Short mmCIF file of C-alpha atoms in Angstrom, two decimals:
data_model
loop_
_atom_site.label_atom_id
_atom_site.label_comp_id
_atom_site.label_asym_id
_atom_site.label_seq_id
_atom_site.Cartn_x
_atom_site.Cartn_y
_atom_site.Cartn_z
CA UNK A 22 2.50 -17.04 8.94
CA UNK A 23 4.65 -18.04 6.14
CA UNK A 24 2.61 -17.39 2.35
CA UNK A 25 1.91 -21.59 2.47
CA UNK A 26 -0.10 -21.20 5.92
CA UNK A 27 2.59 -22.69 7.71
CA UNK A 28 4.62 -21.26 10.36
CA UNK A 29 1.88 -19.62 11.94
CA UNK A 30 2.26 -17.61 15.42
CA UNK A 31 0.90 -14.57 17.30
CA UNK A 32 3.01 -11.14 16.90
CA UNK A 33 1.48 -8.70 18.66
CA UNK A 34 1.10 -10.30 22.36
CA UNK A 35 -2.31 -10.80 23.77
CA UNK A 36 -4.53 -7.38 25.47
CA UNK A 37 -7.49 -6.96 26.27
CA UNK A 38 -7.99 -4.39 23.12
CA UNK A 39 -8.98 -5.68 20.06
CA UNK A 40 -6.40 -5.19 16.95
CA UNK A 41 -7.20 -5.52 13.40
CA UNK A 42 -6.29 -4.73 9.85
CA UNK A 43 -2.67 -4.97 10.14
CA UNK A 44 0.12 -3.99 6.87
CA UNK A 45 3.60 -3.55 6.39
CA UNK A 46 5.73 -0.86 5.78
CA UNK A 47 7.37 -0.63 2.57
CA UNK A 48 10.63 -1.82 3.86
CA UNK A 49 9.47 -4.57 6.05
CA UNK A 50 10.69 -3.11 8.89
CA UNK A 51 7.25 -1.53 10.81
CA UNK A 52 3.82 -2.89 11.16
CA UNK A 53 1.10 -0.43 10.89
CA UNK A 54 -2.48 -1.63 12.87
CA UNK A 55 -5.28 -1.15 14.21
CA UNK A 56 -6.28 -1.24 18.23
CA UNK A 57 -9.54 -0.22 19.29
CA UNK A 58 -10.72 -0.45 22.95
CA UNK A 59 -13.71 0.81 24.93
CA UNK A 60 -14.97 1.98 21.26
CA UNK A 61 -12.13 4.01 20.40
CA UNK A 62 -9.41 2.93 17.66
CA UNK A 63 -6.54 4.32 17.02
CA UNK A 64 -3.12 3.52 14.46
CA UNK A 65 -0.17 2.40 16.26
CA UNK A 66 3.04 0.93 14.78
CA UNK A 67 5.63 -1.76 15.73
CA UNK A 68 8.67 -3.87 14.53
CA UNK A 69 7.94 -5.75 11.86
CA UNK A 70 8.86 -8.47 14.43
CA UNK A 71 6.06 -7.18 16.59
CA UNK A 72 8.15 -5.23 19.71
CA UNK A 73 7.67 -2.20 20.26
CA UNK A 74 4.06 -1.57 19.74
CA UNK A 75 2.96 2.10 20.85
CA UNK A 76 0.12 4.63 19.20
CA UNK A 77 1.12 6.95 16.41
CA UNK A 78 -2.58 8.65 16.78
CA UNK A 79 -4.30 9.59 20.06
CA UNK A 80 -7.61 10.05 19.56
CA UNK A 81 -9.79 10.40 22.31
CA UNK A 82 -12.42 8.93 23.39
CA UNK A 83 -16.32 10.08 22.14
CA UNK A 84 -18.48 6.99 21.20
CA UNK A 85 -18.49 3.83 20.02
CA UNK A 86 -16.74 3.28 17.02
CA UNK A 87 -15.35 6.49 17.20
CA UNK A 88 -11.39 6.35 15.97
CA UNK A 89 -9.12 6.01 13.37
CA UNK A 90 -8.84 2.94 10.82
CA UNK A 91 -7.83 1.34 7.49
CA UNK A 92 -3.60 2.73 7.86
CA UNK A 93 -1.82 2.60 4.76
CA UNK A 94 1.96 3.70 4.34
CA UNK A 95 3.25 6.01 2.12
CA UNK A 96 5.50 4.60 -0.78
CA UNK A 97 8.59 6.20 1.02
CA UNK A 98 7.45 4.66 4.38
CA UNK A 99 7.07 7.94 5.87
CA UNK A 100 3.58 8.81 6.11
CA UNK A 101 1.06 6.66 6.95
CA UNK A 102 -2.88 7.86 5.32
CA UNK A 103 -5.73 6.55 7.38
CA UNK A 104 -9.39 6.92 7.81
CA UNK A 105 -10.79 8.68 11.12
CA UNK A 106 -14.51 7.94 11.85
CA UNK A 107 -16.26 10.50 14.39
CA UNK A 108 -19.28 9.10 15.60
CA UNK A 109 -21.29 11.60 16.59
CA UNK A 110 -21.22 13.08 13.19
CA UNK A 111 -21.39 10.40 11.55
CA UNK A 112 -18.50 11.13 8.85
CA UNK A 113 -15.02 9.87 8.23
CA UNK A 114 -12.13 12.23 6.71
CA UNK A 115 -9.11 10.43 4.84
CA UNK A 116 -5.98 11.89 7.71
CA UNK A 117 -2.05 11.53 7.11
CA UNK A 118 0.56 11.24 9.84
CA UNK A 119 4.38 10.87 9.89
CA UNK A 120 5.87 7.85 11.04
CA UNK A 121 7.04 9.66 14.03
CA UNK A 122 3.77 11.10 14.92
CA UNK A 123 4.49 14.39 13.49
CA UNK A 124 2.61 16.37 10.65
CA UNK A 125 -0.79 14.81 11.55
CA UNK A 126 -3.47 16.75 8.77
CA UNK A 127 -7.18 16.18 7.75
CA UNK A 128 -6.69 15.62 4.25
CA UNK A 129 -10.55 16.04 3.11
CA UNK A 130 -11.64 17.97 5.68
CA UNK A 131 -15.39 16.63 5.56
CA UNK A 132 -16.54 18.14 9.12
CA UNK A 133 -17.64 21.35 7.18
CA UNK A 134 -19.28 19.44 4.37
CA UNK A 135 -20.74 16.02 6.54
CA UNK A 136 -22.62 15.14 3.57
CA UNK A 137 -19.09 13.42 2.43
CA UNK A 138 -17.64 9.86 4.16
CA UNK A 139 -14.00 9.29 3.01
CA UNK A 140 -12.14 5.57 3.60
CA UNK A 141 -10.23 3.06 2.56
CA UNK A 142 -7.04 4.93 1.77
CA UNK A 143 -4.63 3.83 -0.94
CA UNK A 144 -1.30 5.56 -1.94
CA UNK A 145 -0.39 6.03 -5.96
CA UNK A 146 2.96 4.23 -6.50
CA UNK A 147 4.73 7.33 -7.06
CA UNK A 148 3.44 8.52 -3.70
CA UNK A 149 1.83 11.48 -5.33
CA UNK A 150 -1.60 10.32 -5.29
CA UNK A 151 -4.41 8.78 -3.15
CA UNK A 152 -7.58 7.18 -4.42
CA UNK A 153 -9.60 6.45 -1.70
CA UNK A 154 -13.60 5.50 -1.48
CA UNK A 155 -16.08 8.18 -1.12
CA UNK A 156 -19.94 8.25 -0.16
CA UNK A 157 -22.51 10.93 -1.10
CA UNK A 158 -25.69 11.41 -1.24
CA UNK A 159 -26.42 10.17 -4.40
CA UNK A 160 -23.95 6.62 -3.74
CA UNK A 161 -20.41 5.79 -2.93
CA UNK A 162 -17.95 6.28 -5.31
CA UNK A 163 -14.01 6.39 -5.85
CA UNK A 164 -12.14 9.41 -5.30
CA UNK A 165 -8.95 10.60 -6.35
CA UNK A 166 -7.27 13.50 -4.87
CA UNK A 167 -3.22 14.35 -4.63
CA UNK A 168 -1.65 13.23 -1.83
CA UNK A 169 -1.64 16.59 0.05
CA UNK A 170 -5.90 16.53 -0.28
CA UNK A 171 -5.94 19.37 -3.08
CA UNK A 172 -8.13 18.25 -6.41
CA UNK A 173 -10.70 15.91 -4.80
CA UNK A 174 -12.89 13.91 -7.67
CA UNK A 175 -15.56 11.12 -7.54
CA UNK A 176 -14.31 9.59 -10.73
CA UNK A 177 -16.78 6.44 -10.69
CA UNK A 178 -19.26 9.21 -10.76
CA UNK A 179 -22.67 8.55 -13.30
CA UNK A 180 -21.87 4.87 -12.31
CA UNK A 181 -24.53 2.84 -9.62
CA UNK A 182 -22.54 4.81 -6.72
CA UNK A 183 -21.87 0.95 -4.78
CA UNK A 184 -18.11 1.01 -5.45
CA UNK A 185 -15.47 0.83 -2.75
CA UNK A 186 -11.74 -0.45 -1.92
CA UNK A 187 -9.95 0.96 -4.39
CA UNK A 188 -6.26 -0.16 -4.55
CA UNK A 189 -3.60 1.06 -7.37
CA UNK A 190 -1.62 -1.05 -9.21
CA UNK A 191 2.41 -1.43 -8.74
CA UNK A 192 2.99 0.65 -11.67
CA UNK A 193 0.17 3.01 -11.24
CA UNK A 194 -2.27 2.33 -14.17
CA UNK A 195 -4.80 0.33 -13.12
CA UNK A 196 -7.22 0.71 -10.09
CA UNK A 197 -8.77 -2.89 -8.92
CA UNK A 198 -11.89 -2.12 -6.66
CA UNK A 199 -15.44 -3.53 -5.78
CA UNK A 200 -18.31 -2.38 -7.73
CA UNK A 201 -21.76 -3.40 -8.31
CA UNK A 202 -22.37 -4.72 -11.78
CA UNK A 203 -25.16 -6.68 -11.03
CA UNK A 204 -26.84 -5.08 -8.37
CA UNK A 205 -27.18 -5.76 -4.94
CA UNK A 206 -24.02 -8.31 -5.47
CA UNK A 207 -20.09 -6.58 -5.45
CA UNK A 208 -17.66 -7.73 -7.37
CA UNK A 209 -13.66 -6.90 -8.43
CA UNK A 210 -13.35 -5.05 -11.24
CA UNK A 211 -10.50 -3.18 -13.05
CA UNK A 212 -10.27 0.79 -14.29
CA UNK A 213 -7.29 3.38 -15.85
CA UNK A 214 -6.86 5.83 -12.56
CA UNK A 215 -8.93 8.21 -14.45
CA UNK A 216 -11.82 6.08 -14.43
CA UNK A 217 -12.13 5.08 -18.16
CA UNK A 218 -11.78 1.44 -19.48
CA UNK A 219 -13.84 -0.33 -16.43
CA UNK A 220 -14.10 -3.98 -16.85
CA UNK A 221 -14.93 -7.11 -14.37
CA UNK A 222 -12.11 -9.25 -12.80
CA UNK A 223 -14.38 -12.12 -11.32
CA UNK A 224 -17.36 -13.93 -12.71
CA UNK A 225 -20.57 -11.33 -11.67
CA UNK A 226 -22.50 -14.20 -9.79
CA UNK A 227 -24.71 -13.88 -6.96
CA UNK A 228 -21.92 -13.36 -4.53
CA UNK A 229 -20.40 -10.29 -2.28
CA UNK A 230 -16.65 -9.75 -2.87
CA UNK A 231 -14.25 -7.47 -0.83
CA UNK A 232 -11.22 -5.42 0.19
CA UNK A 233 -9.03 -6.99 -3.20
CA UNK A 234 -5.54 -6.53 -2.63
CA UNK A 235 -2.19 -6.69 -5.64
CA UNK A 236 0.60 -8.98 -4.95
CA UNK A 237 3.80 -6.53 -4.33
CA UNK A 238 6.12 -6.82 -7.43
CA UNK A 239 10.33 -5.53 -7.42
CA UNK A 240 11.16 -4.37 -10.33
CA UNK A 241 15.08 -4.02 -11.50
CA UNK A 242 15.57 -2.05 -14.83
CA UNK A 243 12.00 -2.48 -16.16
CA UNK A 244 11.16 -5.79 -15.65
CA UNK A 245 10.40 -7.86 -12.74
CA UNK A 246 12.54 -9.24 -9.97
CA UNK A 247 13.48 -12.99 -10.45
CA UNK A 248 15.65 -13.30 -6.87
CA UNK A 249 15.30 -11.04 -4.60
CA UNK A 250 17.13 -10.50 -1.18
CA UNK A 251 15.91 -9.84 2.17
CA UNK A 252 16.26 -7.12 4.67
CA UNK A 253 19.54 -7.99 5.97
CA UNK A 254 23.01 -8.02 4.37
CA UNK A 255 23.72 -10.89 2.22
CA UNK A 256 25.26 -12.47 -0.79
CA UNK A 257 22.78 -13.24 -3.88
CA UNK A 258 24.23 -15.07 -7.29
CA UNK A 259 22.44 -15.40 -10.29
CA UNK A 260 21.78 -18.25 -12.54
CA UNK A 261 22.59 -19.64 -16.34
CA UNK A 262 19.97 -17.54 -17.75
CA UNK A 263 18.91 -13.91 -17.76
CA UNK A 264 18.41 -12.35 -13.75
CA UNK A 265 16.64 -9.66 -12.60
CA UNK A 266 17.96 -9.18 -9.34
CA UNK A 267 16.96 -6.89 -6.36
CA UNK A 268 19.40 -6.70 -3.40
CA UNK A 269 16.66 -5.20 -0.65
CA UNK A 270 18.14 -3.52 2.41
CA UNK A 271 21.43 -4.45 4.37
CA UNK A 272 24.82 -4.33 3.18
CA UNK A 273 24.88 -7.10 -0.08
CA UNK A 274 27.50 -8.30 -2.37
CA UNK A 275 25.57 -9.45 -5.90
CA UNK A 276 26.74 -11.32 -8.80
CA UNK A 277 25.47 -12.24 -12.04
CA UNK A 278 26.36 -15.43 -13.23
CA UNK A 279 25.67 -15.83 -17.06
CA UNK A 280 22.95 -14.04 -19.18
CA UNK A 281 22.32 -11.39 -19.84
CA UNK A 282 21.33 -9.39 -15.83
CA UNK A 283 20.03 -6.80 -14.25
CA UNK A 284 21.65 -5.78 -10.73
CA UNK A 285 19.77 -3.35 -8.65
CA UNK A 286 20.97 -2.33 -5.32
CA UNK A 287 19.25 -1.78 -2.09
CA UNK A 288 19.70 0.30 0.71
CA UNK A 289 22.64 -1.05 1.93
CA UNK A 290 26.42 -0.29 0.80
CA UNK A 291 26.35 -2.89 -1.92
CA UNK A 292 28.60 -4.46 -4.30
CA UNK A 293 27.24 -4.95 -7.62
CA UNK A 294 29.22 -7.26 -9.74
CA UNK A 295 28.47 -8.30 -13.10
CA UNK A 296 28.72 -12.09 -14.73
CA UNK A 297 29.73 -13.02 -18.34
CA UNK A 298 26.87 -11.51 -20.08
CA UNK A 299 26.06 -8.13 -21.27
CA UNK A 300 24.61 -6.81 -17.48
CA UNK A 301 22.66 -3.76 -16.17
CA UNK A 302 23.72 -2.51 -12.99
CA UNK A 303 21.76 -0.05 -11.05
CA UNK A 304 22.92 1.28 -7.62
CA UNK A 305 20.46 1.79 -4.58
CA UNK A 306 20.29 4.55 -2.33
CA UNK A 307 23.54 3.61 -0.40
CA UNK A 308 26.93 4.57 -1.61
CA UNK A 309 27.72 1.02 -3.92
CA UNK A 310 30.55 -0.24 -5.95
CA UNK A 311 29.81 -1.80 -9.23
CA UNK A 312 32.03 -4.06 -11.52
CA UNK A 313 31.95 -5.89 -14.78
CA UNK A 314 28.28 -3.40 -15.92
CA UNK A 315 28.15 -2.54 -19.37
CA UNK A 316 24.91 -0.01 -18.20
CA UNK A 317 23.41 1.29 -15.71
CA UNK A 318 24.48 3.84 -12.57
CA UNK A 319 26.29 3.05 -9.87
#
């Protein structure tokens, strides 16, 4: 559905299996889900668009709720980090997978230590990271390890161990996740990655909060995106004032208009053209043209 609640329409056509917990690549291009029959879930992608759906893990059946879940993409798209249940054990292990089904790894590697549930997967910004939630004996707790599983830490730790969904911020230094403040309730609440400087979000009220979520930001030079293009190839102008503009995929011709800009490329072949004021212009991964930029790297 379109951000306003209009618009809305199914994407995935109607099975009998049950799909849930759907997210998008960092392109917009794939879908990343969720589809669990008979008791047994595993991730499988599509077009953003919905086409194509088909698994990306093939876990087998072995009990009811036995599977994978909770698929988050990597920052480069090409790795998706997920959370696999086993049911007979009764732990989960934080996995990663390539987008093409390739390189699939047990990150934490809990089935020799079952003491340990890892889930809820989140990638750092920079890709290098992923904090993730983490129940022991003594509570759950948010971990932090590097993205290929090495340097595992509870860093909630010494806290009231009921803390969970932890999600980074777009530029990495914050953590927003749910924690008990005021015991048995959960609320949002705010840390540094290295667990120092934790602080509420929402009023700590006699009410269960989950799953928080930050809005994705584009940033061009620094500061944040004020028109931003889609996907496809296209032709984006600024305004009077100061622009920050962000091209997105597809093969784009951009112009500033007046103010002073910044011009940031996509993926695309992409024409970057400054206006009349002093502009930044910042090439993409595609092979651009720039014209009229007093900065910036084309």
């Amino acid at each position: 559905m379109n951000v306003d609640g209009s618009g809305q329409h199914p994407l995935i056509p109607g099975t009998p299996e049950a799909d849930e917990t759907p997210t998008y690549s960092p392109d917009g291009r794939m879908l990343a889900f969720v589809r669990c029959s008979a008791g047994n879930c595993n991730v499988f992608l599509a077009g953003a668009d919905g086409s194509n759906p088909h698994p990306l893990t093939t876990f087998p059946p072995a009990g009811a709720g036995q599977g994978a879940y909770a698929p988050t993409f990597s920052p480069d798209g090409r790795t998706i980090a997920f959370e696999h249940y086993v049911n007979t054990g009764g732990f989960s292990d934080i996995w990663a997978i390539g987008v093409d089904g390739s390189g699939q790894t047990d990150l934490t590697k809990t089935t020799s230590t079952p003491v340990f549930l890892e889930f809820t997967p989140d990638y750092s910004p920079d890709g290098q990271r992923i904090t993730y939630a983490r129940s022991e004996m003594s509570g759950t707790f948010i971990g932090l390890m590097n993205a290929d599983g090495s340097s595992q830490s509870s860093i909630t730790a010494g806290h009231n161990g009921n803390e969970r969904y932890p999600a980074f911020s777009p530029d990495g230094k914050q953590l927003v996740f749910v924690g008990s403040s005021s015991a048995p309730y959960q609320h949002v609440q705010l840390m540094n990655p290295d667990g120092s400087n934790r602080r509420p979000v929402t009023a700590q009220d006699a009410t269960n909060e989950y799953d928080p979520a930050w809005e994705h930001v584009y940033m061009c030079g620094g500061r944040r995106a004020t028109i931003i293009g889609s996907d496809s190839g296209e032709s984006l102008k600024g305004t009077k004032g100061p622009d920050v503009i962000v091209a997105n995929g597809g093969k784009d011709t951009i112009k500033g208009l007046k103010g002073k800009d910044r011009i940031c490329g996509g993926a695309g072949k992409d024409k970057l053209i400054g206006g009349k004021g002093k502009d930044r212009c910042v090439g993409g991964p595609g092979k651009d043209k720039g014209k009229g930029c007093e900065k910036g790297k084309i």
